[in-house]
mmCIF file of C-alpha atoms in Angstrom:
data_model
loop_
_atom_site.group_PDB
_atom_site.id
_atom_site.type_symbol
_atom_site.label_atom_id
_atom_site.label_comp_id
_atom_site.label_asym_id
_atom_site.label_seq_id
_atom_site.Cartn_x
_atom_site.Cartn_y
_atom_site.Cartn_z
ATOM 1 C CA UNK A 1 3.772 77.635 118.083
ATOM 2 C CA UNK A 2 3.586 81.383 117.772
ATOM 3 C CA UNK A 3 6.424 83.887 118.059
ATOM 4 C CA UNK A 4 5.020 85.139 121.359
ATOM 5 C CA UNK A 5 5.118 81.667 122.953
ATOM 6 C CA UNK A 6 8.718 81.148 121.860
ATOM 7 C CA UNK A 7 9.705 84.625 123.008
ATOM 8 C CA UNK A 8 8.397 83.977 126.514
ATOM 9 C CA UNK A 9 10.478 80.802 126.815
ATOM 10 C CA UNK A 10 9.668 77.144 127.371
ATOM 11 C CA UNK A 11 10.144 74.716 130.267
ATOM 12 C CA UNK A 12 13.102 73.169 128.450
ATOM 13 C CA UNK A 13 15.257 74.490 125.614
ATOM 14 C CA UNK A 14 14.445 73.308 122.109
ATOM 15 C CA UNK A 15 17.994 73.871 120.930
ATOM 16 C CA UNK A 16 20.529 73.008 123.622
ATOM 17 C CA UNK A 17 24.183 73.182 122.604
ATOM 18 C CA UNK A 18 26.770 71.352 124.685
ATOM 19 C CA UNK A 19 30.358 72.371 124.027
ATOM 20 C CA UNK A 20 31.824 69.137 125.316
ATOM 21 C CA UNK A 21 35.469 70.216 125.203
ATOM 22 C CA UNK A 22 37.568 73.055 123.867
ATOM 23 C CA UNK A 23 40.283 70.596 122.931
ATOM 24 C CA UNK A 24 40.740 70.546 119.153
ATOM 25 C CA UNK A 25 43.316 69.351 116.657
ATOM 26 C CA UNK A 26 42.525 72.212 114.254
ATOM 27 C CA UNK A 27 42.798 75.994 114.652
ATOM 28 C CA UNK A 28 40.057 77.358 112.421
ATOM 29 C CA UNK A 29 40.490 81.089 111.920
ATOM 30 C CA UNK A 30 36.815 81.835 112.641
ATOM 31 C CA UNK A 31 36.327 79.484 115.621
ATOM 32 C CA UNK A 32 33.618 81.002 117.825
ATOM 33 C CA UNK A 33 35.109 79.503 121.004
ATOM 34 C CA UNK A 34 38.804 80.005 120.161
ATOM 35 C CA UNK A 35 39.246 76.281 120.707
ATOM 36 C CA UNK A 36 42.547 74.468 120.898
ATOM 37 C CA UNK A 37 43.373 73.365 124.442
ATOM 38 C CA UNK A 38 41.214 71.427 126.882
ATOM 39 C CA UNK A 39 40.193 73.110 130.109
ATOM 40 C CA UNK A 40 41.588 71.319 133.154
ATOM 41 C CA UNK A 41 38.315 71.862 135.011
ATOM 42 C CA UNK A 42 36.043 70.276 132.387
ATOM 43 C CA UNK A 43 33.020 68.435 133.735
ATOM 44 C CA UNK A 44 33.993 64.934 134.786
ATOM 45 C CA UNK A 45 32.314 61.903 133.253
ATOM 46 C CA UNK A 46 30.143 61.533 136.352
ATOM 47 C CA UNK A 47 29.162 65.217 136.319
ATOM 48 C CA UNK A 48 28.375 65.017 132.618
ATOM 49 C CA UNK A 49 26.096 62.007 133.189
ATOM 50 C CA UNK A 50 24.249 63.796 135.981
ATOM 51 C CA UNK A 51 23.697 66.693 133.585
ATOM 52 C CA UNK A 52 22.318 64.297 130.967
ATOM 53 C CA UNK A 53 19.986 62.849 133.617
ATOM 54 C CA UNK A 54 18.700 66.371 134.302
ATOM 55 C CA UNK A 55 18.015 66.966 130.639
ATOM 56 C CA UNK A 56 16.151 63.687 130.384
ATOM 57 C CA UNK A 57 14.039 64.608 133.428
ATOM 58 C CA UNK A 58 12.904 67.920 131.905
ATOM 59 C CA UNK A 59 12.335 66.184 128.560
ATOM 60 C CA UNK A 60 14.992 67.777 126.404
ATOM 61 C CA UNK A 61 14.344 66.282 122.970
ATOM 62 C CA UNK A 62 17.846 66.503 121.557
ATOM 63 C CA UNK A 63 21.191 68.193 122.132
ATOM 64 C CA UNK A 64 23.732 69.724 119.749
ATOM 65 C CA UNK A 65 27.202 68.579 120.754
ATOM 66 C CA UNK A 66 30.221 70.575 119.691
ATOM 67 C CA UNK A 67 33.449 72.055 120.922
ATOM 68 C CA UNK A 68 36.304 72.194 120.083
ATOM 69 C CA UNK A 69 36.392 68.779 118.546
ATOM 70 C CA UNK A 70 34.004 66.695 120.685
ATOM 71 C CA UNK A 71 35.434 63.397 119.465
ATOM 72 C CA UNK A 72 38.778 64.319 121.036
ATOM 73 C CA UNK A 73 37.333 63.870 124.522
ATOM 74 C CA UNK A 74 38.242 60.331 125.734
ATOM 75 C CA UNK A 75 34.752 59.583 127.086
ATOM 76 C CA UNK A 76 32.936 60.957 124.019
ATOM 77 C CA UNK A 77 31.395 57.655 122.896
ATOM 78 C CA UNK A 78 30.472 56.722 126.466
ATOM 79 C CA UNK A 79 28.666 60.028 127.019
ATOM 80 C CA UNK A 80 26.888 59.959 123.660
ATOM 81 C CA UNK A 81 25.677 56.393 124.223
ATOM 82 C CA UNK A 82 24.486 57.377 127.692
ATOM 83 C CA UNK A 83 22.579 60.315 126.214
ATOM 84 C CA UNK A 84 20.905 58.098 123.630
ATOM 85 C CA UNK A 85 20.013 55.524 126.292
ATOM 86 C CA UNK A 86 18.278 58.271 128.269
ATOM 87 C CA UNK A 87 16.049 58.993 125.282
ATOM 88 C CA UNK A 88 17.761 62.179 124.104
ATOM 89 C CA UNK A 89 18.738 62.526 120.464
ATOM 90 C CA UNK A 90 22.271 63.647 119.649
ATOM 91 C CA UNK A 91 23.440 65.928 116.861
ATOM 92 C CA UNK A 92 27.168 66.414 116.941
ATOM 93 C CA UNK A 93 29.482 68.602 114.894
ATOM 94 C CA UNK A 94 32.945 67.383 113.987
ATOM 95 C CA UNK A 95 35.799 68.330 111.716
ATOM 96 C CA UNK A 96 35.801 64.684 110.613
ATOM 97 C CA UNK A 97 39.492 64.075 111.188
ATOM 98 C CA UNK A 98 38.866 61.487 113.929
ATOM 99 C CA UNK A 99 36.252 59.456 112.035
ATOM 100 C CA UNK A 100 38.177 56.298 111.229
ATOM 101 C CA UNK A 101 36.537 52.986 110.289
ATOM 102 C CA UNK A 102 35.825 52.098 113.916
ATOM 103 C CA UNK A 103 34.183 55.453 114.610
ATOM 104 C CA UNK A 104 32.202 55.230 111.367
ATOM 105 C CA UNK A 105 30.911 51.795 112.401
ATOM 106 C CA UNK A 106 29.793 53.192 115.753
ATOM 107 C CA UNK A 107 28.050 56.156 114.142
ATOM 108 C CA UNK A 108 26.250 54.024 111.565
ATOM 109 C CA UNK A 109 25.029 51.591 114.239
ATOM 110 C CA UNK A 110 23.259 54.191 116.388
ATOM 111 C CA UNK A 111 19.694 55.438 116.052
ATOM 112 C CA UNK A 112 18.834 59.081 116.750
ATOM 113 C CA UNK A 113 22.441 60.100 116.115
ATOM 114 C CA UNK A 114 23.007 62.922 113.648
ATOM 115 C CA UNK A 115 26.449 63.966 112.402
ATOM 116 C CA UNK A 116 27.504 67.260 110.893
ATOM 117 C CA UNK A 117 30.917 67.552 109.227
ATOM 118 C CA UNK A 118 32.334 71.049 108.982
ATOM 119 C CA UNK A 119 33.710 72.192 105.647
ATOM 120 C CA UNK A 120 34.250 75.793 104.617
ATOM 121 C CA UNK A 121 34.769 75.414 100.912
ATOM 122 C CA UNK A 122 34.098 73.064 98.028
ATOM 123 C CA UNK A 123 37.821 72.890 97.276
ATOM 124 C CA UNK A 124 40.984 72.585 99.372
ATOM 125 C CA UNK A 125 42.083 75.980 98.048
ATOM 126 C CA UNK A 126 39.084 77.636 99.695
ATOM 127 C CA UNK A 127 38.665 75.430 102.769
ATOM 128 C CA UNK A 128 42.219 74.862 103.989
ATOM 129 C CA UNK A 129 43.238 78.516 104.550
ATOM 130 C CA UNK A 130 40.346 78.666 107.028
ATOM 131 C CA UNK A 131 40.425 75.222 108.646
ATOM 132 C CA UNK A 132 44.048 74.146 108.199
ATOM 133 C CA UNK A 133 46.211 72.366 105.648
ATOM 134 C CA UNK A 134 44.907 68.910 104.780
ATOM 135 C CA UNK A 135 41.568 69.431 106.552
ATOM 136 C CA UNK A 136 39.573 69.215 103.310
ATOM 137 C CA UNK A 137 41.124 65.866 102.416
ATOM 138 C CA UNK A 138 40.585 64.438 105.902
ATOM 139 C CA UNK A 139 36.958 65.609 106.041
ATOM 140 C CA UNK A 140 36.479 63.978 102.643
ATOM 141 C CA UNK A 141 37.746 60.648 103.974
ATOM 142 C CA UNK A 142 35.251 60.847 106.841
ATOM 143 C CA UNK A 143 32.408 61.560 104.425
ATOM 144 C CA UNK A 144 33.435 58.637 102.236
ATOM 145 C CA UNK A 145 33.433 56.289 105.237
ATOM 146 C CA UNK A 146 29.973 57.399 106.353
ATOM 147 C CA UNK A 147 28.541 57.299 102.828
ATOM 148 C CA UNK A 148 29.927 53.783 102.327
ATOM 149 C CA UNK A 149 27.902 52.684 105.358
ATOM 150 C CA UNK A 150 24.737 54.287 104.036
ATOM 151 C CA UNK A 151 24.706 56.869 106.817
ATOM 152 C CA UNK A 152 23.062 60.171 105.967
ATOM 153 C CA UNK A 153 25.058 63.069 107.387
ATOM 154 C CA UNK A 154 25.201 66.828 106.966
ATOM 155 C CA UNK A 155 27.893 69.082 105.577
ATOM 156 C CA UNK A 156 28.044 72.332 107.514
ATOM 157 C CA UNK A 157 29.600 75.387 105.896
ATOM 158 C CA UNK A 158 29.992 78.852 107.368
ATOM 159 C CA UNK A 159 29.144 81.307 104.606
ATOM 160 C CA UNK A 160 31.985 83.758 103.989
ATOM 161 C CA UNK A 161 32.997 86.287 101.387
ATOM 162 C CA UNK A 162 35.643 83.805 100.216
ATOM 163 C CA UNK A 163 33.440 80.713 99.730
ATOM 164 C CA UNK A 164 30.245 82.419 98.597
ATOM 165 C CA UNK A 165 30.966 81.627 94.946
ATOM 166 C CA UNK A 166 31.061 77.913 95.833
ATOM 167 C CA UNK A 167 27.527 77.570 97.217
ATOM 168 C CA UNK A 168 26.364 75.613 94.169
ATOM 169 C CA UNK A 169 29.460 73.409 94.364
ATOM 170 C CA UNK A 170 28.902 72.733 98.083
ATOM 171 C CA UNK A 171 25.289 71.837 97.324
ATOM 172 C CA UNK A 172 26.429 69.457 94.584
ATOM 173 C CA UNK A 173 29.097 67.967 96.870
ATOM 174 C CA UNK A 174 26.492 67.144 99.497
ATOM 175 C CA UNK A 175 24.317 65.583 96.817
ATOM 176 C CA UNK A 176 27.132 63.290 95.671
ATOM 177 C CA UNK A 177 27.423 61.866 99.178
ATOM 178 C CA UNK A 178 23.674 61.634 99.713
ATOM 179 C CA UNK A 179 24.136 64.252 102.429
ATOM 180 C CA UNK A 180 22.311 67.451 103.361
ATOM 181 C CA UNK A 181 23.895 70.875 103.206
ATOM 182 C CA UNK A 182 23.628 73.193 106.194
ATOM 183 C CA UNK A 183 24.750 76.797 106.000
ATOM 184 C CA UNK A 184 25.758 78.819 109.044
ATOM 185 C CA UNK A 185 26.259 82.531 109.516
ATOM 186 C CA UNK A 186 29.714 83.846 110.358
ATOM 187 C CA UNK A 187 29.667 85.475 113.794
ATOM 188 C CA UNK A 188 32.360 87.780 115.210
ATOM 189 C CA UNK A 189 32.896 85.733 118.378
ATOM 190 C CA UNK A 190 36.049 83.945 119.500
ATOM 191 C CA UNK A 191 38.703 84.025 116.779
ATOM 192 C CA UNK A 192 35.901 85.109 114.462
ATOM 193 C CA UNK A 193 36.324 88.640 115.828
ATOM 194 C CA UNK A 194 39.744 88.873 114.182
ATOM 195 C CA UNK A 195 38.518 87.911 110.704
ATOM 196 C CA UNK A 196 34.965 89.278 110.782
ATOM 197 C CA UNK A 197 35.685 92.374 108.714
ATOM 198 C CA UNK A 198 37.539 90.430 106.041
ATOM 199 C CA UNK A 199 35.339 87.321 105.866
ATOM 200 C CA UNK A 200 31.782 88.540 106.410
ATOM 201 C CA UNK A 201 29.742 88.383 103.201
ATOM 202 C CA UNK A 202 29.195 91.687 101.458
ATOM 203 C CA UNK A 203 25.811 93.411 101.337
ATOM 204 C CA UNK A 204 25.416 92.274 97.714
ATOM 205 C CA UNK A 205 26.337 88.674 98.592
ATOM 206 C CA UNK A 206 23.774 88.622 101.406
ATOM 207 C CA UNK A 207 21.069 89.749 99.015
ATOM 208 C CA UNK A 208 22.103 87.059 96.538
ATOM 209 C CA UNK A 209 22.232 84.503 99.368
ATOM 210 C CA UNK A 210 18.627 85.335 100.252
ATOM 211 C CA UNK A 211 17.522 84.549 96.697
ATOM 212 C CA UNK A 212 19.678 81.407 96.617
ATOM 213 C CA UNK A 213 18.158 80.078 99.836
ATOM 214 C CA UNK A 214 14.629 80.647 98.562
ATOM 215 C CA UNK A 215 15.578 78.534 95.560
ATOM 216 C CA UNK A 216 17.117 75.784 97.712
ATOM 217 C CA UNK A 217 14.510 75.063 100.354
ATOM 218 C CA UNK A 218 16.177 71.773 101.245
ATOM 219 C CA UNK A 219 19.277 73.570 102.525
ATOM 220 C CA UNK A 220 19.225 73.828 106.309
ATOM 221 C CA UNK A 221 19.932 77.113 108.071
ATOM 222 C CA UNK A 222 18.542 76.926 111.617
ATOM 223 C CA UNK A 223 18.296 80.535 112.771
ATOM 224 C CA UNK A 224 21.403 81.711 110.922
ATOM 225 C CA UNK A 225 19.872 83.952 108.277
ATOM 226 C CA UNK A 226 16.508 85.086 109.616
ATOM 227 C CA UNK A 227 17.707 88.696 109.378
ATOM 228 C CA UNK A 228 17.577 88.342 105.580
ATOM 229 C CA UNK A 229 13.837 87.673 105.731
ATOM 230 C CA UNK A 230 13.411 91.446 105.765
ATOM 231 C CA UNK A 231 13.879 91.308 101.996
ATOM 232 C CA UNK A 232 10.263 90.150 101.912
ATOM 233 C CA UNK A 233 9.781 86.406 102.237
ATOM 234 C CA UNK A 234 10.670 84.428 105.379
ATOM 235 C CA UNK A 235 13.729 82.182 105.214
ATOM 236 C CA UNK A 236 13.204 78.615 106.429
ATOM 237 C CA UNK A 237 13.894 78.223 110.145
ATOM 238 C CA UNK A 238 13.362 80.285 113.272
ATOM 239 C CA UNK A 239 12.821 83.981 112.539
ATOM 240 C CA UNK A 240 13.874 85.372 115.905
ATOM 241 C CA UNK A 241 16.738 85.408 118.376
ATOM 242 C CA UNK A 242 16.115 82.464 120.691
ATOM 243 C CA UNK A 243 18.879 83.297 123.182
ATOM 244 C CA UNK A 244 17.802 82.288 126.690
ATOM 245 C CA UNK A 245 14.270 81.613 125.432
ATOM 246 C CA UNK A 246 14.474 78.374 123.509
ATOM 247 C CA UNK A 247 18.257 78.264 123.021
ATOM 248 C CA UNK A 248 21.187 77.991 125.401
ATOM 249 C CA UNK A 249 24.706 76.635 125.599
ATOM 250 C CA UNK A 250 26.587 74.676 128.249
ATOM 251 C CA UNK A 251 30.360 75.010 127.980
ATOM 252 C CA UNK A 252 32.973 72.365 128.952
ATOM 253 C CA UNK A 253 33.141 73.512 132.578
ATOM 254 C CA UNK A 254 29.363 73.748 133.018
ATOM 255 C CA UNK A 255 28.827 77.463 132.455
ATOM 256 C CA UNK A 256 25.382 78.114 130.936
ATOM 257 C CA UNK A 257 25.180 80.836 128.293
ATOM 258 C CA UNK A 258 22.140 82.303 126.591
ATOM 259 C CA UNK A 259 23.448 81.270 123.157
ATOM 260 C CA UNK A 260 26.411 79.295 121.737
ATOM 261 C CA UNK A 261 27.453 82.457 119.889
ATOM 262 C CA UNK A 262 27.336 84.595 123.056
ATOM 263 C CA UNK A 263 30.171 83.125 125.080
ATOM 264 C CA UNK A 264 30.680 86.280 127.112
ATOM 265 C CA UNK A 265 30.445 86.850 130.863
ATOM 266 C CA UNK A 266 27.496 89.206 130.461
ATOM 267 C CA UNK A 267 25.472 86.382 128.937
ATOM 268 C CA UNK A 268 26.254 83.657 131.473
ATOM 269 C CA UNK A 269 23.349 82.590 133.693
ATOM 270 C CA UNK A 270 25.493 80.560 136.099
ATOM 271 C CA UNK A 271 27.068 77.120 136.348
ATOM 272 C CA UNK A 272 25.448 73.679 136.452
ATOM 273 C CA UNK A 273 27.677 72.783 139.398
ATOM 274 C CA UNK A 274 25.822 75.212 141.647
ATOM 275 C CA UNK A 275 22.779 74.223 143.722
ATOM 276 C CA UNK A 276 19.704 73.611 141.595
ATOM 277 C CA UNK A 277 21.791 72.655 138.583
ATOM 278 C CA UNK A 278 20.839 73.304 134.993
ATOM 279 C CA UNK A 279 17.079 73.097 135.516
ATOM 280 C CA UNK A 280 16.953 75.897 138.070
ATOM 281 C CA UNK A 281 19.185 78.096 135.923
ATOM 282 C CA UNK A 282 17.078 77.563 132.820
ATOM 283 C CA UNK A 283 13.812 78.294 134.584
ATOM 284 C CA UNK A 284 14.746 81.000 137.092
ATOM 285 C CA UNK A 285 18.080 82.643 136.235
ATOM 286 C CA UNK A 286 17.583 86.444 136.201
ATOM 287 C CA UNK A 287 19.371 86.739 132.852
ATOM 288 C CA UNK A 288 17.009 84.308 131.145
ATOM 289 C CA UNK A 289 13.930 85.865 132.737
ATOM 290 C CA UNK A 290 15.098 89.259 131.531
ATOM 291 C CA UNK A 291 15.622 88.005 127.960
ATOM 292 C CA UNK A 292 12.147 86.429 127.920
ATOM 293 C CA UNK A 293 10.583 89.711 128.931
ATOM 294 C CA UNK A 294 12.569 91.799 126.463
ATOM 295 C CA UNK A 295 11.972 92.804 122.868
ATOM 296 C CA UNK A 296 14.236 94.707 120.509
ATOM 297 C CA UNK A 297 13.492 98.419 120.755
ATOM 298 C CA UNK A 298 14.910 101.377 118.900
ATOM 299 C CA UNK A 299 14.330 101.865 115.194
ATOM 300 C CA UNK A 300 13.657 98.152 114.682
ATOM 301 C CA UNK A 301 10.274 98.407 116.417
ATOM 302 C CA UNK A 302 9.028 100.918 113.854
ATOM 303 C CA UNK A 303 10.438 99.053 110.841
ATOM 304 C CA UNK A 304 7.857 97.422 108.584
ATOM 305 C CA UNK A 305 10.056 94.297 108.447
ATOM 306 C CA UNK A 306 10.204 93.826 112.226
ATOM 307 C CA UNK A 307 7.737 90.940 112.118
ATOM 308 C CA UNK A 308 10.076 89.090 109.771
ATOM 309 C CA UNK A 309 13.473 89.511 111.446
ATOM 310 C CA UNK A 310 12.722 90.819 114.979
ATOM 311 C CA UNK A 311 15.910 92.837 115.082
ATOM 312 C CA UNK A 312 18.437 90.219 114.030
ATOM 313 C CA UNK A 313 21.208 88.424 115.919
ATOM 314 C CA UNK A 314 22.081 89.579 119.429
ATOM 315 C CA UNK A 315 25.511 87.910 119.314
ATOM 316 C CA UNK A 316 26.592 89.777 116.199
ATOM 317 C CA UNK A 317 25.435 93.036 117.758
ATOM 318 C CA UNK A 318 27.249 92.360 121.025
ATOM 319 C CA UNK A 319 30.600 91.474 119.493
ATOM 320 C CA UNK A 320 30.512 94.417 117.093
ATOM 321 C CA UNK A 321 29.889 96.829 119.952
ATOM 322 C CA UNK A 322 26.261 97.566 119.125
ATOM 323 C CA UNK A 323 23.374 97.959 121.516
ATOM 324 C CA UNK A 324 20.938 95.047 121.667
ATOM 325 C CA UNK A 325 18.310 97.552 120.481
ATOM 326 C CA UNK A 326 20.323 98.502 117.405
ATOM 327 C CA UNK A 327 19.725 96.944 113.988
ATOM 328 C CA UNK A 328 21.744 93.844 113.060
ATOM 329 C CA UNK A 329 25.037 94.877 111.374
ATOM 330 C CA UNK A 330 23.833 92.959 108.302
ATOM 331 C CA UNK A 331 20.378 94.542 108.348
ATOM 332 C CA UNK A 332 19.174 94.670 104.759
ATOM 333 C CA UNK A 333 18.379 98.370 105.166
ATOM 334 C CA UNK A 334 21.793 99.308 106.540
ATOM 335 C CA UNK A 335 24.272 101.277 104.417
ATOM 336 C CA UNK A 336 26.984 98.755 103.368
ATOM 337 C CA UNK A 337 30.251 99.134 105.265
ATOM 338 C CA UNK A 338 33.652 99.300 103.515
ATOM 339 C CA UNK A 339 35.234 95.913 102.884
ATOM 340 C CA UNK A 340 38.560 94.799 104.370
ATOM 341 C CA UNK A 341 41.294 92.534 103.100
ATOM 342 C CA UNK A 342 41.788 89.106 104.684
ATOM 343 C CA UNK A 343 45.078 89.083 106.514
ATOM 344 C CA UNK A 344 44.656 85.787 108.393
#
């Protein structure tokens, strides 16, 4: 499909993220949702199943399930099995700490179930200051259990200034487990706002990352690094901001946001508990209609790389206080900003 078709939006989101709970047993310093405690008003099991039924009716192909730690929700397995039974594929992100032998057996026995284990360094020395003491070891145990069952999973790493030098090691680590590596961009949302200045990759690292990704086409990126395509050759994945067009996020209490990285009131389209539910919000919410009719303006429109990056990430702009029409803070043509020390 062309950029213009995607920009105008589809009848159902291609990439639907469901933050199942904000309960989490870790306190990652860059957590985009500032997760830790469960909300008392989370969707009930019955409400969650009705939402799944809606998604099946509008032919959502798959959902990305996250949190928080989604496996910490007591009805997690029940809801995931219900989703699969309704013909919707599930991709869920986990810190891996709750994948014991029983959970690994369940995962390995399900079709159309994809698992992504978060790891932010190829060593405990790099990972644990970000994700918590012992988290590297516990994620490793989860990966060993899944690999022993012949289950192909993904390792997801958020690229930071501190782990950039370990990209080759992360790639090799995934290879040893027969896994795929997925790299994600650091965004200044949630607790990520507090560490953005100290952890965001430098201008030079971003340029090197662009070259590295071109040389590792099997590394997954989603829409994380499309802004780097302005260097000249498109990065694999979507090369535009899909917020409210082909992407959205449902939070634990049913609030529908334009993007999982834009968990801010200004980017909420409403709640699935209101009349019309998710389907009406996706198709008719004024916010989403506005986003589908909007294109980045300002200097980006006259840039000869606009067709490659389309102005960059709206979430990063929003949480750094920039206009949606301004260039992405990591625009390849921007003057590099001074670096900051990590104090977290």
